[in-house]
Amino acid sequence: MKKFNIRKVLDGLTNVSSATPSQPLGVRENDLIHETLQSEHFQLCKTVRHGFPYQPSALALDPVQKLLAIGTQCGALRIFGRPGVECHCQHESGAAVIQLQFLINEGALVSALADDSVHLWNLRQKRPAVLHSLKFSKERITFCHLPFQSKWLYIGTERGNIHLVNVESFTLSGYTIMWNKAIELSSKAHPGPVVHISDNPMDEGKLIIGYEGGIVVLWDLKSKKAECRYTYDEAIHSVSWHHEGKQFICSHSDGSLTIWNTKNPARPQQTITPHGKQPKDGKKPEPCKPILKVEYKTTRLGEPFIILSGGLSYDTVGRRPCLTVMHGKSTAVLEMDYPIVDFLTLCETPYSNDFQEPYAVVVLLEKDLVVIDLAQNGYPIFENPYPLTLHESPVTCCEYCADCTVDIIPALYSVGLRQKRQGYSKKEWPISGGNWGQGTQSYPEIVITGHADGSLKFWDASAIMLQVLYKLKTAKVFEKSRSKDDKPSTEIVDEDPFAIQLLAWCPESRVLCVAGVSAHILIYRFSKQEVTTEVIQLLEVRMQYELSDLDSPDVGGDQTQVAPTSSSSPSPQAAATPTRPSTSSNNSDHTRDNVPCLKVRSSSLKQSAGYQVELVVQLVWVSGEPPQQISSLAINSAYGLMVFGNSTGVGVVDYLQKTVLLNLSTAELYTTNDPFQKQPRSPRKSRQPSGGLCDINEGSATSDDRCKSPTSVLSSNHQQFYNGAGKAKMSRKLSLPTELKPDLVLLSVCASRAPVPLDHRDNSFSRSRSSSVTSIDKETREGITALCFCETMARRSEGGGVQPALWVGTSLGAVLTATLSLPPAGEQRLLQPIIASPSGAAVRLKGSILRMAFLDAAGVFQCPPYEQWYEPNAAEEERTRRRRGGGLASPSGGGGGTGGGEVEKDSQFAVVCSEKQAKVLSLPSQTCVSKHNITETSFLLRSDVVVLNSGACVACFCANGHIMTLSLPYLRPLLDVNYLPLTDMRIARTFSFSNLGQALYMNSPTEIQRLTYSQEVCENLQEMLGELFTPVETPEAPNRGFFKGLFGGGAQVLDREELFGETGAGKAPRSLAQHIPGPGGIEGMKGAATGIMADLARTRQALDERGQKLSEAEEKTAAMMTSADSFSKHAHEMMLKCKDKRWYQF
């Protein structure tokens, strides 16, 4: 290795970190690989956010632009247009949004926050920005109102005062409505905060003000005094006008509605309690829950609509929240799944002084958005096209696959169409504003979300959109408990026993593997045909690895069963000794043994087109101890194998033969004299097979029983034995087509009695959930954290050439390998066993292993081998037509284990990334090519090897919030951005990198945040984003009619500028509010524009302006010179004319 050369660093000849040598380890200069990815290919930025806005608090609608805005309690804004057009914005303060107001058809939005600030958002750009802000310092904002086609915003406060703001300049007017002038002078009580402000539809000079205490004031803006006061003895929550301006309706805290005539302030014209029981004696109805909001909408041909939320009777305990629609004599109560936050009525006209003609109601719930069709009988809801059902059940895991096969999205969409619900409104979605982006990104992207109820959802995430394709319910495979008392005692989680924990998906073969929290694994195949499965095939795996506590190296002694250790005090023992299963699942001491956590359904299962279950694998209880949850998972369709690992060991399942191929503790994957062993080794007892295998040896098993046993053969150190520690059982009837199984099993049992080498290290210990496990035990426990099937270059001592292999990463940083010998494809694959040979440890890193991947000799990423998809329910002839693709070579056949001839030199790279560092090994020599210490003070949460711009790199997300990328194969740092510190374990659980610079994570329980680390995507993002504002002509105002125009019966117009402007009202006190210019202003937008073209355009514009000004100055100078010459000439002529005249001659 060459010495560190500071000159090369200073000259820019090398670009490596201080932790990386100046030249790759063990690589000659002539063998250096040219890395295509450079730092200029990377840039980090957020792209879009999908899902339902978390904790919504406010709702607004632009009826002309057809845009919908939702504010949240964390200061976020989500603006929705037509399906596929949505935008996310965030207030810097993070304060809750209490109210939103669109400047209708102006491309702007006003937001009022709980920190008493008001903001003006510019929606005429693809990424909205704040133009102006106003921060109130002495009063708290409670309500805002912006009349249609007005630039004056009314702001009501907690003190009962009303201030006016010019939305163009965002300055306060000197005009103020004080609460003590609004109420009667004789009233000494404070009316409470302002809860409603609106102007009379027929007279803009009349303003109605609702106070929480029960007083409504009709304020004359011109005379600056109260015209009428309407008093009720119940608190007011909302007010709504009749379009003629002669009546208004109020909702109250006792569940009543009062309708007032503006000319009669003495008492309400009508009082209604929609959900109250009407007494026969004519007394006042019983009080109900408060009516939080009411809207009064009129129609030209029929009765008006009164729509309200709340107001239910107090005796309706447990009843769901309701929206009530009163139309004429009919009253419809529409139950909602979640509490109502707000609702708005969609009308045909934006003008309040015309018949409203309502046609739909937008209802914002705490966890959903519902649009109700008012024009159809029964009030059906519209089918929501937005991806707002991410949180239908809490998301527990997430996988992102960019640039997948082009045929997978149409296939999922076709089977997903059959799952759509019926009964929706036949009309089109009414919120249809904005335009789609014009981006050129065309590769398919899929997001898979796993949920707490055991369901999976496949989403089409192409072109920065999100649309659900298909939903899979894994819980159908299991029996469901009808009640909590009926729950089986074997469940290891109190709630959500079917929750998805891990996913492994092969898009090419469409094979899906799912691991759940109840230590269960399901393998699915994709089919376009509907089938009925009479018997669900099941494998029960007993993972028990106990260490002997013998002090003397008595290897060939007693072969009796070792007594199980107590669950409260595990004692370390040295052998993976199997124990005989108990005869019953519940003994007298209630010890559970050999029983799974979930019960697979015994009845037939009708499986519709889509993903259909192929095999269920369940870990069973061992001597009263529950199985450990699955920590890592991988599947390979070319080999027909699935591998899983947990904190105790690893298991390999052949899902074609429905057998357990391998069931070993982590320690058993190490070979003799392994250089990476750390702990001293203990003497070990010889193995004794468990369960049915002991019966076979004793001659008590029949030939039929032996045929049902697994056909796995393990080859280790030239010894063949059956791993009895893992009891593999298939429930129901499994007819495996093999004649060799009895002989193989008997051979395995006989071979298992040979002594095991003493050098075989064991790092595992028996599982225990008690608090008596010492910290030393916890630290030395070596679990499985990463798994990878691959085709690697084998060592010369192992035959050389390309071989199928399994690489296993552990929690102690070791990478263990095992070579696989597969039978030939076709019928032989289903008859002959697979031979696995553990090869020991390849490398050890700091921290747990997160990811392993492989590159070819040129540094190009190697995809693991896979099988092309075929219809599993088709005829036998068609099923045999299988095509293999990807990988270095097809899996080897005949048990030879080699896929090629001898390899003269290293021709493959292995990339290994742990929580702390990354290494690249050269294969087959396993020499370290490069090494990089990623972090010393933190640890990685997610790491992946991704393909970007025809090159590969390592992408990392660190717990301290940094997102980093490293080049391959020499691990040069290319990107390091402090993006997002880990504030929630949800981020760590759902963060996912994908190819082509894409990534995502769940930033809240209901939302997915997508981001990119690709410079190319960042540059094209502006084109890909949709347009919110589109030029739309404002509808014509309603015709006043001849007689109304003649006699003044139409709407009265108010000159607000004259009344509220500085000339008419003066200036407001400076101490009341502070104006803050926003970054979205003209100056901010100029500064925010990036890129060379923008700079050149601004420079060219500045030069043009400068040249124009210079030419104007030159013209003015020439004109002045001409004028001066003319003046001089006239003065000279005058002087000559008057030279000889006397003074008296003038």
PDB file of C-alpha atoms in Angstrom, residues 465-632:
ATOM      1  CA  MET A 465     -47.890  10.589  -8.550  1.00  0.00           C
ATOM      2  CA  LEU A 466     -49.361   7.882  -6.349  1.00  0.00           C
ATOM      3  CA  GLN A 467     -52.286   5.613  -7.200  1.00  0.00           C
ATOM      4  CA  VAL A 468     -53.338   2.406  -5.500  1.00  0.00           C
ATOM      5  CA  LEU A 469     -53.110  -0.638  -7.760  1.00  0.00           C
ATOM      6  CA  TYR A 470     -53.887  -3.692  -5.690  1.00  0.00           C
ATOM      7  CA  LYS A 471     -54.561  -4.739  -2.106  1.00  0.00           C
ATOM      8  CA  LEU A 472     -53.610  -8.082  -0.574  1.00  0.00           C
ATOM      9  CA  LYS A 473     -55.012  -9.337   2.741  1.00  0.00           C
ATOM     10  CA  THR A 474     -52.694 -11.861   4.376  1.00  0.00           C
ATOM     11  CA  ALA A 475     -54.956 -12.347   7.418  1.00  0.00           C
ATOM     12  CA  LYS A 476     -57.327 -14.471   5.292  1.00  0.00           C
ATOM     13  CA  VAL A 477     -54.845 -17.332   5.585  1.00  0.00           C
ATOM     14  CA  PHE A 478     -55.340 -17.591   9.354  1.00  0.00           C
ATOM     15  CA  GLU A 479     -58.202 -18.260  11.707  1.00  0.00           C
ATOM     16  CA  LYS A 480     -59.497 -15.090  13.333  1.00  0.00           C
ATOM     17  CA  SER A 481     -60.485 -14.917  16.983  1.00  0.00           C
ATOM     18  CA  ARG A 482     -64.017 -13.652  17.379  1.00  0.00           C
ATOM     19  CA  SER A 483     -63.371 -11.862  20.674  1.00  0.00           C
ATOM     20  CA  LYS A 484     -60.560 -11.064  23.078  1.00  0.00           C
ATOM     21  CA  ASP A 485     -61.550 -13.987  25.286  1.00  0.00           C
ATOM     22  CA  ASP A 486     -61.369 -16.293  22.285  1.00  0.00           C
ATOM     23  CA  LYS A 487     -57.762 -15.271  21.557  1.00  0.00           C
ATOM     24  CA  PRO A 488     -55.313 -18.186  21.515  1.00  0.00           C
ATOM     25  CA  SER A 489     -52.794 -18.180  24.323  1.00  0.00           C
ATOM     26  CA  THR A 490     -49.973 -18.694  21.837  1.00  0.00           C
ATOM     27  CA  GLU A 491     -50.106 -15.172  20.353  1.00  0.00           C
ATOM     28  CA  ILE A 492     -46.971 -13.174  21.186  1.00  0.00           C
ATOM     29  CA  VAL A 493     -48.444  -9.717  20.524  1.00  0.00           C
ATOM     30  CA  ASP A 494     -51.486  -8.235  22.222  1.00  0.00           C
ATOM     31  CA  GLU A 495     -52.715  -6.284  19.198  1.00  0.00           C
ATOM     32  CA  ASP A 496     -52.369  -6.718  15.453  1.00  0.00           C
ATOM     33  CA  PRO A 497     -51.004 -10.283  15.364  1.00  0.00           C
ATOM     34  CA  PHE A 498     -51.011 -10.200  11.527  1.00  0.00           C
ATOM     35  CA  ALA A 499     -48.961  -6.978  11.221  1.00  0.00           C
ATOM     36  CA  ILE A 500     -46.433  -6.997   8.378  1.00  0.00           C
ATOM     37  CA  GLN A 501     -42.819  -6.630   9.447  1.00  0.00           C
ATOM     38  CA  LEU A 502     -40.656  -7.390   6.405  1.00  0.00           C
ATOM     39  CA  LEU A 503     -41.088  -7.716   2.648  1.00  0.00           C
ATOM     40  CA  ALA A 504     -39.071  -9.492  -0.023  1.00  0.00           C
ATOM     41  CA  TRP A 505     -40.322  -9.056  -3.587  1.00  0.00           C
ATOM     42  CA  CYS A 506     -39.029 -10.180  -6.953  1.00  0.00           C
ATOM     43  CA  PRO A 507     -40.730  -8.020  -9.639  1.00  0.00           C
ATOM     44  CA  GLU A 508     -39.492 -10.180 -12.517  1.00  0.00           C
ATOM     45  CA  SER A 509     -40.948 -13.453 -11.225  1.00  0.00           C
ATOM     46  CA  ARG A 510     -43.685 -11.706  -9.197  1.00  0.00           C
ATOM     47  CA  VAL A 511     -42.898 -13.867  -6.196  1.00  0.00           C
ATOM     48  CA  LEU A 512     -43.693 -12.150  -2.898  1.00  0.00           C
ATOM     49  CA  CYS A 513     -42.497 -13.088   0.566  1.00  0.00           C
ATOM     50  CA  VAL A 514     -44.003 -11.490   3.676  1.00  0.00           C
ATOM     51  CA  ALA A 515     -42.910 -11.815   7.306  1.00  0.00           C
ATOM     52  CA  GLY A 516     -45.207 -10.873  10.168  1.00  0.00           C
ATOM     53  CA  VAL A 517     -44.789 -10.018  13.829  1.00  0.00           C
ATOM     54  CA  SER A 518     -46.083 -13.423  14.925  1.00  0.00           C
ATOM     55  CA  ALA A 519     -42.967 -15.127  13.547  1.00  0.00           C
ATOM     56  CA  HIS A 520     -44.831 -16.218  10.437  1.00  0.00           C
ATOM     57  CA  ILE A 521     -43.798 -16.036   6.772  1.00  0.00           C
ATOM     58  CA  LEU A 522     -46.049 -16.278   3.732  1.00  0.00           C
ATOM     59  CA  ILE A 523     -44.894 -16.943   0.169  1.00  0.00           C
ATOM     60  CA  TYR A 524     -47.178 -15.742  -2.639  1.00  0.00           C
ATOM     61  CA  ARG A 525     -47.242 -16.290  -6.376  1.00  0.00           C
ATOM     62  CA  PHE A 526     -49.030 -14.049  -8.847  1.00  0.00           C
ATOM     63  CA  SER A 527     -51.796 -15.574 -10.941  1.00  0.00           C
ATOM     64  CA  LYS A 528     -54.372 -14.122 -13.302  1.00  0.00           C
ATOM     65  CA  GLN A 529     -56.777 -16.979 -12.574  1.00  0.00           C
ATOM     66  CA  GLU A 530     -59.035 -17.464  -9.588  1.00  0.00           C
ATOM     67  CA  VAL A 531     -58.452 -20.671  -7.621  1.00  0.00           C
ATOM     68  CA  THR A 532     -59.837 -22.383  -4.528  1.00  0.00           C
ATOM     69  CA  THR A 533     -57.181 -23.828  -2.237  1.00  0.00           C
ATOM     70  CA  GLU A 534     -58.564 -26.766  -0.298  1.00  0.00           C
ATOM     71  CA  VAL A 535     -55.510 -27.191   1.954  1.00  0.00           C
ATOM     72  CA  ILE A 536     -53.073 -24.416   2.795  1.00  0.00           C
ATOM     73  CA  GLN A 537     -49.582 -25.836   2.850  1.00  0.00           C
ATOM     74  CA  LEU A 538     -47.724 -25.195   6.075  1.00  0.00           C
ATOM     75  CA  LEU A 539     -44.222 -25.671   7.431  1.00  0.00           C
ATOM     76  CA  GLU A 540     -43.666 -25.409  11.183  1.00  0.00           C
ATOM     77  CA  VAL A 541     -40.032 -24.745  12.081  1.00  0.00           C
ATOM     78  CA  ARG A 542     -38.609 -25.369  15.533  1.00  0.00           C
ATOM     79  CA  MET A 543     -35.632 -23.061  16.042  1.00  0.00           C
ATOM     80  CA  GLN A 544     -33.939 -24.225  19.242  1.00  0.00           C
ATOM     81  CA  TYR A 545     -30.258 -23.747  19.886  1.00  0.00           C
ATOM     82  CA  GLU A 546     -29.197 -24.459  23.464  1.00  0.00           C
ATOM     83  CA  LEU A 547     -25.602 -24.404  24.704  1.00  0.00           C
ATOM     84  CA  SER A 548     -24.234 -27.155  26.883  1.00  0.00           C
ATOM     85  CA  ASP A 549     -22.878 -26.136  30.267  1.00  0.00           C
ATOM     86  CA  LEU A 550     -20.347 -28.952  30.442  1.00  0.00           C
ATOM     87  CA  ASP A 551     -16.936 -27.999  31.781  1.00  0.00           C
ATOM     88  CA  SER A 552     -15.018 -31.001  30.489  1.00  0.00           C
ATOM     89  CA  PRO A 553     -14.425 -31.731  26.816  1.00  0.00           C
ATOM     90  CA  ASP A 554     -16.392 -34.975  26.914  1.00  0.00           C
ATOM     91  CA  VAL A 555     -17.417 -35.154  23.318  1.00  0.00           C
ATOM     92  CA  GLY A 556     -18.390 -38.734  22.701  1.00  0.00           C
ATOM     93  CA  GLY A 557     -20.233 -39.350  25.933  1.00  0.00           C
ATOM     94  CA  ASP A 558     -23.822 -39.255  26.895  1.00  0.00           C
ATOM     95  CA  GLN A 559     -26.266 -38.688  24.096  1.00  0.00           C
ATOM     96  CA  THR A 560     -29.357 -38.202  26.202  1.00  0.00           C
ATOM     97  CA  GLN A 561     -31.486 -35.138  25.801  1.00  0.00           C
ATOM     98  CA  VAL A 562     -30.299 -32.005  27.593  1.00  0.00           C
ATOM     99  CA  ALA A 563     -32.944 -30.630  29.931  1.00  0.00           C
ATOM    100  CA  PRO A 564     -34.380 -27.360  28.732  1.00  0.00           C
ATOM    101  CA  THR A 565     -33.108 -24.338  30.559  1.00  0.00           C
ATOM    102  CA  SER A 566     -35.406 -22.230  32.659  1.00  0.00           C
ATOM    103  CA  SER A 567     -36.929 -19.237  30.963  1.00  0.00           C
ATOM    104  CA  SER A 568     -35.915 -17.006  33.817  1.00  0.00           C
ATOM    105  CA  SER A 569     -32.238 -17.861  33.945  1.00  0.00           C
ATOM    106  CA  PRO A 570     -30.768 -19.117  30.693  1.00  0.00           C
ATOM    107  CA  SER A 571     -27.583 -21.022  31.095  1.00  0.00           C
ATOM    108  CA  PRO A 572     -25.105 -20.916  28.211  1.00  0.00           C
ATOM    109  CA  GLN A 573     -24.466 -24.286  26.618  1.00  0.00           C
ATOM    110  CA  ALA A 574     -22.229 -25.162  23.744  1.00  0.00           C
ATOM    111  CA  ALA A 575     -24.222 -27.288  21.349  1.00  0.00           C
ATOM    112  CA  ALA A 576     -27.249 -26.683  19.200  1.00  0.00           C
ATOM    113  CA  THR A 577     -28.917 -29.562  20.966  1.00  0.00           C
ATOM    114  CA  PRO A 578     -32.424 -30.471  19.895  1.00  0.00           C
ATOM    115  CA  THR A 579     -35.044 -31.390  22.425  1.00  0.00           C
ATOM    116  CA  ARG A 580     -37.895 -33.825  21.947  1.00  0.00           C
ATOM    117  CA  PRO A 581     -41.165 -32.009  21.468  1.00  0.00           C
ATOM    118  CA  SER A 582     -43.769 -32.408  24.133  1.00  0.00           C
ATOM    119  CA  THR A 583     -46.754 -34.553  23.353  1.00  0.00           C
ATOM    120  CA  SER A 584     -49.242 -31.772  23.922  1.00  0.00           C
ATOM    121  CA  SER A 585     -49.226 -28.066  23.312  1.00  0.00           C
ATOM    122  CA  ASN A 586     -50.358 -27.276  26.842  1.00  0.00           C
ATOM    123  CA  ASN A 587     -49.026 -29.348  29.701  1.00  0.00           C
ATOM    124  CA  SER A 588     -50.210 -29.223  33.267  1.00  0.00           C
ATOM    125  CA  ASP A 589     -47.784 -26.365  33.964  1.00  0.00           C
ATOM    126  CA  HIS A 590     -49.168 -24.507  30.940  1.00  0.00           C
ATOM    127  CA  THR A 591     -45.889 -24.848  29.030  1.00  0.00           C
ATOM    128  CA  ARG A 592     -46.432 -24.274  25.328  1.00  0.00           C
ATOM    129  CA  ASP A 593     -44.295 -26.348  23.007  1.00  0.00           C
ATOM    130  CA  ASN A 594     -44.295 -27.045  19.276  1.00  0.00           C
ATOM    131  CA  VAL A 595     -47.269 -24.774  18.647  1.00  0.00           C
ATOM    132  CA  PRO A 596     -47.241 -21.769  16.281  1.00  0.00           C
ATOM    133  CA  CYS A 597     -48.430 -18.328  17.306  1.00  0.00           C
ATOM    134  CA  LEU A 598     -51.233 -18.265  14.736  1.00  0.00           C
ATOM    135  CA  LYS A 599     -53.585 -20.959  13.559  1.00  0.00           C
ATOM    136  CA  VAL A 600     -53.806 -21.529   9.817  1.00  0.00           C
ATOM    137  CA  ARG A 601     -57.388 -21.851   8.605  1.00  0.00           C
ATOM    138  CA  SER A 602     -58.584 -25.393   8.146  1.00  0.00           C
ATOM    139  CA  SER A 603     -61.343 -24.621   5.634  1.00  0.00           C
ATOM    140  CA  SER A 604     -60.834 -24.036   1.931  1.00  0.00           C
ATOM    141  CA  LEU A 605     -59.674 -20.598   0.793  1.00  0.00           C
ATOM    142  CA  LYS A 606     -61.032 -18.919  -2.306  1.00  0.00           C
ATOM    143  CA  GLN A 607     -58.208 -16.883  -3.823  1.00  0.00           C
ATOM    144  CA  SER A 608     -59.094 -14.305  -6.445  1.00  0.00           C
ATOM    145  CA  ALA A 609     -56.788 -13.291  -9.272  1.00  0.00           C
ATOM    146  CA  GLY A 610     -53.652 -11.618  -7.961  1.00  0.00           C
ATOM    147  CA  TYR A 611     -51.303 -12.846  -5.285  1.00  0.00           C
ATOM    148  CA  GLN A 612     -52.181 -16.337  -4.039  1.00  0.00           C
ATOM    149  CA  VAL A 613     -50.565 -18.011  -1.055  1.00  0.00           C
ATOM    150  CA  GLU A 614     -48.129 -20.791  -1.935  1.00  0.00           C
ATOM    151  CA  LEU A 615     -46.706 -21.711   1.445  1.00  0.00           C
ATOM    152  CA  VAL A 616     -46.942 -20.674   5.087  1.00  0.00           C
ATOM    153  CA  VAL A 617     -43.880 -20.977   7.328  1.00  0.00           C
ATOM    154  CA  GLN A 618     -44.341 -20.581  11.090  1.00  0.00           C
ATOM    155  CA  LEU A 619     -41.853 -20.682  13.920  1.00  0.00           C
ATOM    156  CA  VAL A 620     -43.155 -22.624  16.910  1.00  0.00           C
ATOM    157  CA  TRP A 621     -42.906 -22.222  20.665  1.00  0.00           C
ATOM    158  CA  VAL A 622     -40.065 -24.120  22.290  1.00  0.00           C
ATOM    159  CA  SER A 623     -40.441 -25.303  25.888  1.00  0.00           C
ATOM    160  CA  GLY A 624     -42.686 -22.418  26.857  1.00  0.00           C
ATOM    161  CA  GLU A 625     -40.587 -19.817  25.114  1.00  0.00           C
ATOM    162  CA  PRO A 626     -42.103 -17.899  22.187  1.00  0.00           C
ATOM    163  CA  PRO A 627     -40.273 -17.790  18.864  1.00  0.00           C
ATOM    164  CA  GLN A 628     -38.184 -14.739  18.100  1.00  0.00           C
ATOM    165  CA  GLN A 629     -39.523 -12.380  15.451  1.00  0.00           C
ATOM    166  CA  ILE A 630     -38.073 -12.457  11.946  1.00  0.00           C
ATOM    167  CA  SER A 631     -35.307  -9.859  11.569  1.00  0.00           C
ATOM    168  CA  SER A 632     -34.236 -10.425   7.952  1.00  0.00           C
TER     169      SER A 632
END
